[in-house]
mmCIF file of C-alpha atoms and ligand atoms in Angstrom:
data_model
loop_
_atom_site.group_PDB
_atom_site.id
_atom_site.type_symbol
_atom_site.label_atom_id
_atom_site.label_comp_id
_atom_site.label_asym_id
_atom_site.label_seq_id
_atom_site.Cartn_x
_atom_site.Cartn_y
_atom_site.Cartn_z
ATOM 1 C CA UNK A 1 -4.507 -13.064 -15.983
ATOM 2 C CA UNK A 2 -4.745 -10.485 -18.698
ATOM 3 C CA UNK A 3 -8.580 -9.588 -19.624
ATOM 4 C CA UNK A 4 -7.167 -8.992 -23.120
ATOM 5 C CA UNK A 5 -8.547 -5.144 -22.701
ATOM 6 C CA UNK A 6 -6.059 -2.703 -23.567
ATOM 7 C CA UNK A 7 -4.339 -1.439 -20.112
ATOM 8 C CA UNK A 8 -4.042 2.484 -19.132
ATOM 9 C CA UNK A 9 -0.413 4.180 -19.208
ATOM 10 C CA UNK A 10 0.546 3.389 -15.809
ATOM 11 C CA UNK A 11 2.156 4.641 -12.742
ATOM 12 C CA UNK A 12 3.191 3.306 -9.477
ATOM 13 C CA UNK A 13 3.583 6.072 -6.694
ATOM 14 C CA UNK A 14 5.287 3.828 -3.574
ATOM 15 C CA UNK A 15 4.859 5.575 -0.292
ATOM 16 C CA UNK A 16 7.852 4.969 1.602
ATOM 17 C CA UNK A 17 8.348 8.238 3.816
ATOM 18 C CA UNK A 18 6.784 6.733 7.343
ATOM 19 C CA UNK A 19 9.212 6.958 10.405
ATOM 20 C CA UNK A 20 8.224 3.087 11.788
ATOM 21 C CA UNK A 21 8.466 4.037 14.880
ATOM 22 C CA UNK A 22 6.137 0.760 15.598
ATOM 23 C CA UNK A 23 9.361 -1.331 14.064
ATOM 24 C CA UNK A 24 11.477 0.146 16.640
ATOM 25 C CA UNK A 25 14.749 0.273 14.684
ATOM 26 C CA UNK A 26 15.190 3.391 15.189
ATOM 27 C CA UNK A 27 15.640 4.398 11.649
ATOM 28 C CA UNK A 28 12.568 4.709 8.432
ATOM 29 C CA UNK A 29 10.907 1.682 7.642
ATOM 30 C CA UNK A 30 11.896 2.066 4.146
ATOM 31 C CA UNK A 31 15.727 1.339 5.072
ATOM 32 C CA UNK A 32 15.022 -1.414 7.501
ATOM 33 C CA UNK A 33 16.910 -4.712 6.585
ATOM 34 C CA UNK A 34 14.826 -7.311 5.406
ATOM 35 C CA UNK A 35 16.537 -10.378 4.083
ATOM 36 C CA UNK A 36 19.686 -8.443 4.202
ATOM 37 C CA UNK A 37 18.337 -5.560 1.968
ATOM 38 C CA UNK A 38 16.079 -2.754 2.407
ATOM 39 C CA UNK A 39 12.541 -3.059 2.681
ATOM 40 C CA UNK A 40 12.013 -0.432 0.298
ATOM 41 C CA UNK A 41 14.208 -2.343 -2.387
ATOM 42 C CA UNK A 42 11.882 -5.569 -1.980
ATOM 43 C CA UNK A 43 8.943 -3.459 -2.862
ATOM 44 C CA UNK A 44 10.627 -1.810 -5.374
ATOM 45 C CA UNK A 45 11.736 -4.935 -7.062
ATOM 46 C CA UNK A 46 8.095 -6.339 -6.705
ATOM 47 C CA UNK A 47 6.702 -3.524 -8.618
ATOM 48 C CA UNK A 48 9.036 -3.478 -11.455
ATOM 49 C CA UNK A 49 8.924 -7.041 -11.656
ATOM 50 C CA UNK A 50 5.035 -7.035 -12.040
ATOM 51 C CA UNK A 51 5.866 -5.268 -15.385
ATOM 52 C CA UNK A 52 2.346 -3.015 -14.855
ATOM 53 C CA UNK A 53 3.586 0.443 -14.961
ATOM 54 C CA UNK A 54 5.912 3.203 -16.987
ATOM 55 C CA UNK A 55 6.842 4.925 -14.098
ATOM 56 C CA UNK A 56 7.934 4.421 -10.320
ATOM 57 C CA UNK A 57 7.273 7.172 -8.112
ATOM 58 C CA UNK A 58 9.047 6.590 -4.970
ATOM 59 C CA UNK A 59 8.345 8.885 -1.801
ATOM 60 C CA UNK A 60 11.525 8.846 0.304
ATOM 61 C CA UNK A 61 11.558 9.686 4.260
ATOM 62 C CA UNK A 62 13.715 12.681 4.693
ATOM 63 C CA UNK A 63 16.153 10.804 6.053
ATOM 64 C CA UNK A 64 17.780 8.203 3.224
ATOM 65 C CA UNK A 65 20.789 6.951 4.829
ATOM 66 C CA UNK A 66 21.063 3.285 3.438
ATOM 67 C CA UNK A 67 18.329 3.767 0.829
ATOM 68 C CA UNK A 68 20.753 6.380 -1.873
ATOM 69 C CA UNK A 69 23.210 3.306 -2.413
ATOM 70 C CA UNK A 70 20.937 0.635 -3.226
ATOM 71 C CA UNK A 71 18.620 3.155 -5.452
ATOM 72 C CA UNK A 72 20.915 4.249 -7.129
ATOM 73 C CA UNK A 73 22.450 0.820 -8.012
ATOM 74 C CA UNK A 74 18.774 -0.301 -8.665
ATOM 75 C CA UNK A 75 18.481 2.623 -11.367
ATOM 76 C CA UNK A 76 21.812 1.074 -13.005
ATOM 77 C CA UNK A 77 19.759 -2.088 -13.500
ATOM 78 C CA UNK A 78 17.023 -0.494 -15.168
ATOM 79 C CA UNK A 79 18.711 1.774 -17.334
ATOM 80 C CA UNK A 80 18.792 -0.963 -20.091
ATOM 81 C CA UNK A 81 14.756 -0.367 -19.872
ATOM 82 C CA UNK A 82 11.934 -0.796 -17.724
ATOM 83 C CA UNK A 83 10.183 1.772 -16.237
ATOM 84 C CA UNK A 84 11.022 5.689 -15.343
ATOM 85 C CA UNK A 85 11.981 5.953 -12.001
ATOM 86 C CA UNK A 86 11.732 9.318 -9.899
ATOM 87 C CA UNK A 87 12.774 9.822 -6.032
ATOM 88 C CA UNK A 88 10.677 12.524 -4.540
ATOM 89 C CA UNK A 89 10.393 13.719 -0.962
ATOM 90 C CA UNK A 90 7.436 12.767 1.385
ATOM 91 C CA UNK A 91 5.124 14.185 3.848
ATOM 92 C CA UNK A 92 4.012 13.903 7.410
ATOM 93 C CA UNK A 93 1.174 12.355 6.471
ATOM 94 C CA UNK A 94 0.522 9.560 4.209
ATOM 95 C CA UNK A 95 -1.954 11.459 2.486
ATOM 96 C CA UNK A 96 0.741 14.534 2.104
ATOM 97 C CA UNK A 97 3.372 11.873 0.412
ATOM 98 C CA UNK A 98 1.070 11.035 -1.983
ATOM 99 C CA UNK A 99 0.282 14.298 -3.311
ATOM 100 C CA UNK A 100 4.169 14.742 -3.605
ATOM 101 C CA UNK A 101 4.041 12.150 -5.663
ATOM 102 C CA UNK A 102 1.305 12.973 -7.475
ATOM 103 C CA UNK A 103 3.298 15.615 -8.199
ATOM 104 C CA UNK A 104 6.439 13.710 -9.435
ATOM 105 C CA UNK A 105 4.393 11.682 -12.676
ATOM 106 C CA UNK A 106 5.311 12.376 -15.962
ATOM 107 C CA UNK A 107 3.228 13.195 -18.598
ATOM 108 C CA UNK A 108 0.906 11.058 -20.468
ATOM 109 C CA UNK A 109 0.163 8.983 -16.942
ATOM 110 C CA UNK A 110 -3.531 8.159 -17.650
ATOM 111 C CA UNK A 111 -3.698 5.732 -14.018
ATOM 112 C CA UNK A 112 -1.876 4.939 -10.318
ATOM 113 C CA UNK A 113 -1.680 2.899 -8.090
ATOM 114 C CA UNK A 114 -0.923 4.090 -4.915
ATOM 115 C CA UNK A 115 1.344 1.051 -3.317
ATOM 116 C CA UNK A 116 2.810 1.010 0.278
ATOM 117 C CA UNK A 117 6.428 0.143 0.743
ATOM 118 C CA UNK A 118 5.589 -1.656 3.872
ATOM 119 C CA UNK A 119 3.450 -4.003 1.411
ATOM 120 C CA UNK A 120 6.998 -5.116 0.288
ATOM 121 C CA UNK A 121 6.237 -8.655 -0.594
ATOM 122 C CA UNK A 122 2.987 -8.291 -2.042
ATOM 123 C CA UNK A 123 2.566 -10.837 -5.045
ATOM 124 C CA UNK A 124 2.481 -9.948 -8.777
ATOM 125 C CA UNK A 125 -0.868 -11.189 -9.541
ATOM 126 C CA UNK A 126 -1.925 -8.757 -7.393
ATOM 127 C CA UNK A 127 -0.683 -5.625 -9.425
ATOM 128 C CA UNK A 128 -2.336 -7.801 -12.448
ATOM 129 C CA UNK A 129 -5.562 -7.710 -11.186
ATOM 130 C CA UNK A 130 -5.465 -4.199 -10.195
ATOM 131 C CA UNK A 131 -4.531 -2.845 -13.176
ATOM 132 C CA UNK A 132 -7.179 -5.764 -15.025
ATOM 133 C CA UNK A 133 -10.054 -4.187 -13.687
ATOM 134 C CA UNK A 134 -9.085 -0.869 -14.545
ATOM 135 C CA UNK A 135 -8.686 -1.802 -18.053
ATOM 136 C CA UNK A 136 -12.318 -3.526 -17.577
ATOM 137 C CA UNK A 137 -13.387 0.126 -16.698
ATOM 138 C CA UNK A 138 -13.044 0.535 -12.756
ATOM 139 C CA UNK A 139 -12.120 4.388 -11.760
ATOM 140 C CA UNK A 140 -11.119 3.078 -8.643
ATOM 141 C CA UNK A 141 -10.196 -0.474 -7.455
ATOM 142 C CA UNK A 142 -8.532 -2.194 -4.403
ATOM 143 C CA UNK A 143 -7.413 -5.427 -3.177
ATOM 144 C CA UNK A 144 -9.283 -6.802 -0.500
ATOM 145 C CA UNK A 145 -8.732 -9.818 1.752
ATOM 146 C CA UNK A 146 -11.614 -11.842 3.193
ATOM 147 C CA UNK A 147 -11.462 -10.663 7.750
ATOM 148 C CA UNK A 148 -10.948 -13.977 9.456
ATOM 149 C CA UNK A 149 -11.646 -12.794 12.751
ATOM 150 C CA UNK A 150 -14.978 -11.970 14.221
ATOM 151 C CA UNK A 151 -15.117 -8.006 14.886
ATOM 152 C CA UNK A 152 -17.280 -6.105 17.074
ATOM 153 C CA UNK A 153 -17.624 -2.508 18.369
ATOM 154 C CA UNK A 154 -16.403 -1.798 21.626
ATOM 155 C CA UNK A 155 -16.946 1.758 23.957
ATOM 156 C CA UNK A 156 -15.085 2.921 27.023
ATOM 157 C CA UNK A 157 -16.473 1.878 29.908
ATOM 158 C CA UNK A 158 -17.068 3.932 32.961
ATOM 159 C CA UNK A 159 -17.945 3.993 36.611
ATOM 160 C CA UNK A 160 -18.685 0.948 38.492
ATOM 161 C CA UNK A 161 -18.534 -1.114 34.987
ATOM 162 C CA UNK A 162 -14.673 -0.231 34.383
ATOM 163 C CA UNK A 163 -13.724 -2.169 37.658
ATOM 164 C CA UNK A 164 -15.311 -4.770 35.791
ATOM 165 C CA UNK A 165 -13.220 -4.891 32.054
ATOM 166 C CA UNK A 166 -12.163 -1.501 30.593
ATOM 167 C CA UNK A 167 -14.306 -2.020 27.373
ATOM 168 C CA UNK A 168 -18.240 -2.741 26.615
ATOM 169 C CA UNK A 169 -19.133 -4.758 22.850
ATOM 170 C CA UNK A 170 -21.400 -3.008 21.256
ATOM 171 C CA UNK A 171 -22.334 -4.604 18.538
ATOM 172 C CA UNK A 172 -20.711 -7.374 15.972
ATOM 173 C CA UNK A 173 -20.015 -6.360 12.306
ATOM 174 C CA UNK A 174 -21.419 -9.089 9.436
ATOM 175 C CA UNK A 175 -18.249 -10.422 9.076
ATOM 176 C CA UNK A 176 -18.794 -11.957 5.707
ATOM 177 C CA UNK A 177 -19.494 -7.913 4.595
ATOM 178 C CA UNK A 178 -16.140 -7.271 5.556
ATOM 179 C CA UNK A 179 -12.629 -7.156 4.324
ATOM 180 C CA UNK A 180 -8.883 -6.028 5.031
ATOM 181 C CA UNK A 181 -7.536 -3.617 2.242
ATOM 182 C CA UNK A 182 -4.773 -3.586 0.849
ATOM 183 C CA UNK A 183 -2.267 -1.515 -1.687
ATOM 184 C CA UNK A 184 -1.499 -1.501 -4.665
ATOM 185 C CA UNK A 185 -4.327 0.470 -5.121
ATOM 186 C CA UNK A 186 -5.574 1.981 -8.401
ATOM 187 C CA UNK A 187 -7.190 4.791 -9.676
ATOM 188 C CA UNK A 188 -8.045 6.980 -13.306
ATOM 189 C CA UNK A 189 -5.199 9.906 -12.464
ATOM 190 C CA UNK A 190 -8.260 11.711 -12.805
ATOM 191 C CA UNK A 191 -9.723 10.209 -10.064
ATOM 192 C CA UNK A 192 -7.133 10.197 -7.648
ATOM 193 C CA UNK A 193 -6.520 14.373 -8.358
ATOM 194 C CA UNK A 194 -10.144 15.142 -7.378
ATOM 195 C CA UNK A 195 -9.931 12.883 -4.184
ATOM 196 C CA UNK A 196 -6.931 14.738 -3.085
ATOM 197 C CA UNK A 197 -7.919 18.185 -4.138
ATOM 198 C CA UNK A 198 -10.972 17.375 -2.068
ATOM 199 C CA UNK A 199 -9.074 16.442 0.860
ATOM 200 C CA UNK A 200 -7.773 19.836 1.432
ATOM 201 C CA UNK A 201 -10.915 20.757 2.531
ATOM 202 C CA UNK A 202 -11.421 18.316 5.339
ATOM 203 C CA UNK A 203 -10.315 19.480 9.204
ATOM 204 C CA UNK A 204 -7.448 18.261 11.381
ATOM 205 C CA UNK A 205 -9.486 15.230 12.415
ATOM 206 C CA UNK A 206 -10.898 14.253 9.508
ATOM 207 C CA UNK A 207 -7.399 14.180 7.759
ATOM 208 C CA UNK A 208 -6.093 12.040 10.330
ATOM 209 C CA UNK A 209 -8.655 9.346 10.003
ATOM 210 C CA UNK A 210 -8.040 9.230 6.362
ATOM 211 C CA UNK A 211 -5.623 6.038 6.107
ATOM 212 C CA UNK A 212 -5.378 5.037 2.639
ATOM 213 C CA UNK A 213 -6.615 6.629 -0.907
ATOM 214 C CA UNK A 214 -9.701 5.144 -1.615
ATOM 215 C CA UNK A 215 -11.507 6.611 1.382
ATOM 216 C CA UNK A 216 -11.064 9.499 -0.519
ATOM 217 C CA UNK A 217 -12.790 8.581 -3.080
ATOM 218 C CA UNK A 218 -15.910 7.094 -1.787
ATOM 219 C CA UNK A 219 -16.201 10.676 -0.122
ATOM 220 C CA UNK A 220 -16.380 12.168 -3.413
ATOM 221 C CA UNK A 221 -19.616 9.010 -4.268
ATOM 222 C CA UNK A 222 -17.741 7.618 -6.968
ATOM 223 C CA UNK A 223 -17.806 3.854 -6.915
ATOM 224 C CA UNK A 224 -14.503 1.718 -5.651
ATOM 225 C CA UNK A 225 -14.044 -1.823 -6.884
ATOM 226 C CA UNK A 226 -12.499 -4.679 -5.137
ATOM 227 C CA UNK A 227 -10.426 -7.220 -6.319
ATOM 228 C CA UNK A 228 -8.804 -10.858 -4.134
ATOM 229 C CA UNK A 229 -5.549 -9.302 -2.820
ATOM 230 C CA UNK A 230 -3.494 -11.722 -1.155
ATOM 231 C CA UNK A 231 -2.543 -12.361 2.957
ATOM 232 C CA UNK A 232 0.956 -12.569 1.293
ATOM 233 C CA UNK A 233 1.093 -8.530 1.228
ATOM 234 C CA UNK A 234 1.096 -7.987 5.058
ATOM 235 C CA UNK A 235 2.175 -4.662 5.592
ATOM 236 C CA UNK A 236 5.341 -4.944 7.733
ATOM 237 C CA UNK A 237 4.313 -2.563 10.911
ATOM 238 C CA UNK A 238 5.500 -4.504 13.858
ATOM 239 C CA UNK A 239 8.429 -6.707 15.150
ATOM 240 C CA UNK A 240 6.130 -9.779 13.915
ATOM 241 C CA UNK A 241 5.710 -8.801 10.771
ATOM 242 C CA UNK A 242 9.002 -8.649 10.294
ATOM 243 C CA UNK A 243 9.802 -12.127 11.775
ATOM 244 C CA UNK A 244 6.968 -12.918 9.236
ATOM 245 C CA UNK A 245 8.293 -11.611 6.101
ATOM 246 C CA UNK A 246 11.932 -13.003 6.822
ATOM 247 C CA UNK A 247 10.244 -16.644 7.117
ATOM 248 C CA UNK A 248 8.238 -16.161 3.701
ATOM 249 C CA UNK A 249 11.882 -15.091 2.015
ATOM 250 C CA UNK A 250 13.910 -17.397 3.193
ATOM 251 C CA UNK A 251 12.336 -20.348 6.026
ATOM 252 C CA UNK A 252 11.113 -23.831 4.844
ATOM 253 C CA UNK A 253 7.888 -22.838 4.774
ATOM 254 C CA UNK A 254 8.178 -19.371 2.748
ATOM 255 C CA UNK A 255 9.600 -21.620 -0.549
ATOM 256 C CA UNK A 256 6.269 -23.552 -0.162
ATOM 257 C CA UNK A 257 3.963 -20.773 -0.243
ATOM 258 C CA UNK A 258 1.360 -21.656 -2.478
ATOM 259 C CA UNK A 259 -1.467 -19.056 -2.342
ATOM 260 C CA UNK A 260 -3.719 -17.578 -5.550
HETATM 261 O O1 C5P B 301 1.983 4.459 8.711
HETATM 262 P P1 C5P B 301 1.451 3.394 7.814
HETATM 263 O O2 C5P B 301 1.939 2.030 8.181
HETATM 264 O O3 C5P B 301 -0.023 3.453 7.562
HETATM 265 O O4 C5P B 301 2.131 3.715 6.412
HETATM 266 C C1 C5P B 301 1.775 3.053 5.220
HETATM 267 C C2 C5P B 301 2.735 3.455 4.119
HETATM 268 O O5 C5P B 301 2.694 4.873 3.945
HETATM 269 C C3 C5P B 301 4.193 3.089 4.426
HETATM 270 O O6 C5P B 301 4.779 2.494 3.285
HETATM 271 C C4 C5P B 301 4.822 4.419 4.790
HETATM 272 O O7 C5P B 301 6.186 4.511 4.425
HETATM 273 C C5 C5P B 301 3.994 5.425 3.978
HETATM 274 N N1 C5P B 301 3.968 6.748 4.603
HETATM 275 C C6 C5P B 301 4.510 7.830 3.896
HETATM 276 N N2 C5P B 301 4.524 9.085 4.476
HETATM 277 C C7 C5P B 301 4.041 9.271 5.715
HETATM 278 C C8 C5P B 301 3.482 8.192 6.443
HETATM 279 C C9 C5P B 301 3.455 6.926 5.855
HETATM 280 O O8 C5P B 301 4.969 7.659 2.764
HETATM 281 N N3 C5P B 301 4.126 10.487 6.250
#
C-alpha cells in the first residue's frame, strides 16, 4: 500500500460527541453497544490498529457514562507504545468538536484526519490510502465511494399538483460524477486551521449545512483529492446500521467479507 514517500507526523481527531438521537438508545452514539462494546472503542481500535498516526484525539459527548471505563482500560493497553491519546470535550456541532480537537494536538502534528466514530468499522486500507496521498502531496484528500443509486432533484409541490405526490423531480444528477464521502479524512494541519478559521465567518445557515471538513476547504478553492473508501465504513446512524455492523462482526457473512 505504502507509496514509499515519506508520511507527515500524523494525527487522528475522532469525533464522537453526537447525541444519536436517530439510534434511539437513548444515550451518545459513542457509548452504544456494538458487539458487546462501545462503538467508540471499535473505532478507536480501528485507528490505532491502522498504525497511521502519533496521536488520537478523541471528542467525547458531555455525557461519558460507559465510555471512562473502557478508555481508560484502552490507555492501559497502549501505554507500552503506540500513539498519544487525549480525551477532549465536544461541541454542538460537528464542526465545533472538531475545532476542540484541533485544539487538543500536540506539537509537531504536521497532518489530520478528521475520522467519525460512527465510521467505527471502517477498514485499515482506508487510513493507508488517506494518509498515501498525502505523502504523494494532497493538502486535502477523502475517501469516496462510487453512488449506486440513481439521484435526482426533487421540489415541494404545491396546489392542485400536491394532491397528486408531495414532490416534483427536477432534474437527475450524472451519476457516474458522483460519490458518497466518507471519513477518515485528511488534511496539511495547515489546511484544516484556515478552513475552520474561515468558518467562523459563515451565518447560522451556512454553518448548519456544513456536514463534514472538506466542504470547508473547497470554500477556501484549494483542491480536495479523492481516494476508493470502502462501503465497509457505513456510518452507524440508524437502527439498520446497527443490525448491519453487528452482522459484519460477528454473522456468517461478516467473516467472509472480502472487499478492496
Ligand atoms: O451527526 P452525524 O452522524 O453527522 O455525526 C458524525 C460524527 O460527528 C459522529 O461520529 C458524531 O459523534 C460526531 N459529532 C460530534 N459532535 C457533534 C455532532 C456530531 O463529535 N456535535
Amino acid at each position: 500500500m505504502n507509496n514509499g514517500l515519506p508520511r507527515p507526523v500524523t494525527a487522528v481527531i475522532l469525533v464522537a460527541a453526537g447525541s444519536g438521537e436517530r439510534l434511539g438508545y437513548g444515550m451518545p452514539k459513542a457509548a452504544v453497544p456494538l458487539g458487546g462494546e462501545p462503538i467508540l472503542m471499535h473505532a478507536l481500535r480501528g485507528v490505532v490498529a491502522s498504525g497511521v498516526c502519533s496521536q488520537v484525539c478523541v471528542v467525547l459527548p458531555a455525557d461519558t457514562d460507559g465510555l471512562q471505563g473502557p478508555l481508560e482500560e484502552f490507555r492501559q493497553e497502549l501505554a507500552d507504545g503506540g500513539p498519544v491519546l487525549t480525551l477532549v470535550g465536544g461541541g454542538a456541532t460537528r464542526a465545533e468538536s472538531v475545532r476542540a480537537g484541533i485544539e487538543g494536538l500536540i506539537e509537531g502534528i504536521e497532518a489530520v484526519l478528521v475520522h467519525d466514530a460512527a465510521r467505527a468499522l471502517t477498514p485499515e486500507y482506508v487510513f493507508h490510502r488517506v494518509v498515501d496521498s498525502l505523502a504523494a502531496g494532497a493538502v486535502a484528500v477523502i475517501p469516496a465511494v462510487p453512488v449506486v443509486d440513481t439521484v435526482k432533484t426533487v421540489t415541494r409541490t404545491s396546489g392542485d399538483d400536491s394532491a397528486i405526490a408531495p414532490e416534483l423531480v427536477t432534474g437527475t444528477a450524472p451519476r457516474e460524477e458522483l460519490r458518497s464521502v466518507q471519513t477518515p479524512q485528511g488534511f496539511r494541519l495547515s489546511t484544516l486551521l484556515q478552513a475552520h478559521q474561515s468558518a467562523s465567518r459563515l451565518d447560522e445557515a451556512q454553518a448548519a449545512a456544513v456536514t463534514d471538513d472538506a466542504m470547508l476547504v473547497e470554500l477556501l478553492g484549494v483542491p480536495v483529492h479523492a481516494v476508493h473508501g470502502s462501503t465497509q465504513s457505513l456510518k452507524i446512524t440508524t437502527p439498520l446500521d446497527l443490525i448491519i455492523a453487528e452482522g459484519l462482526l460477528e454473522g456468517p457473512l461478516g467473516i467472509r467479507w472480502v472487499e478492496g
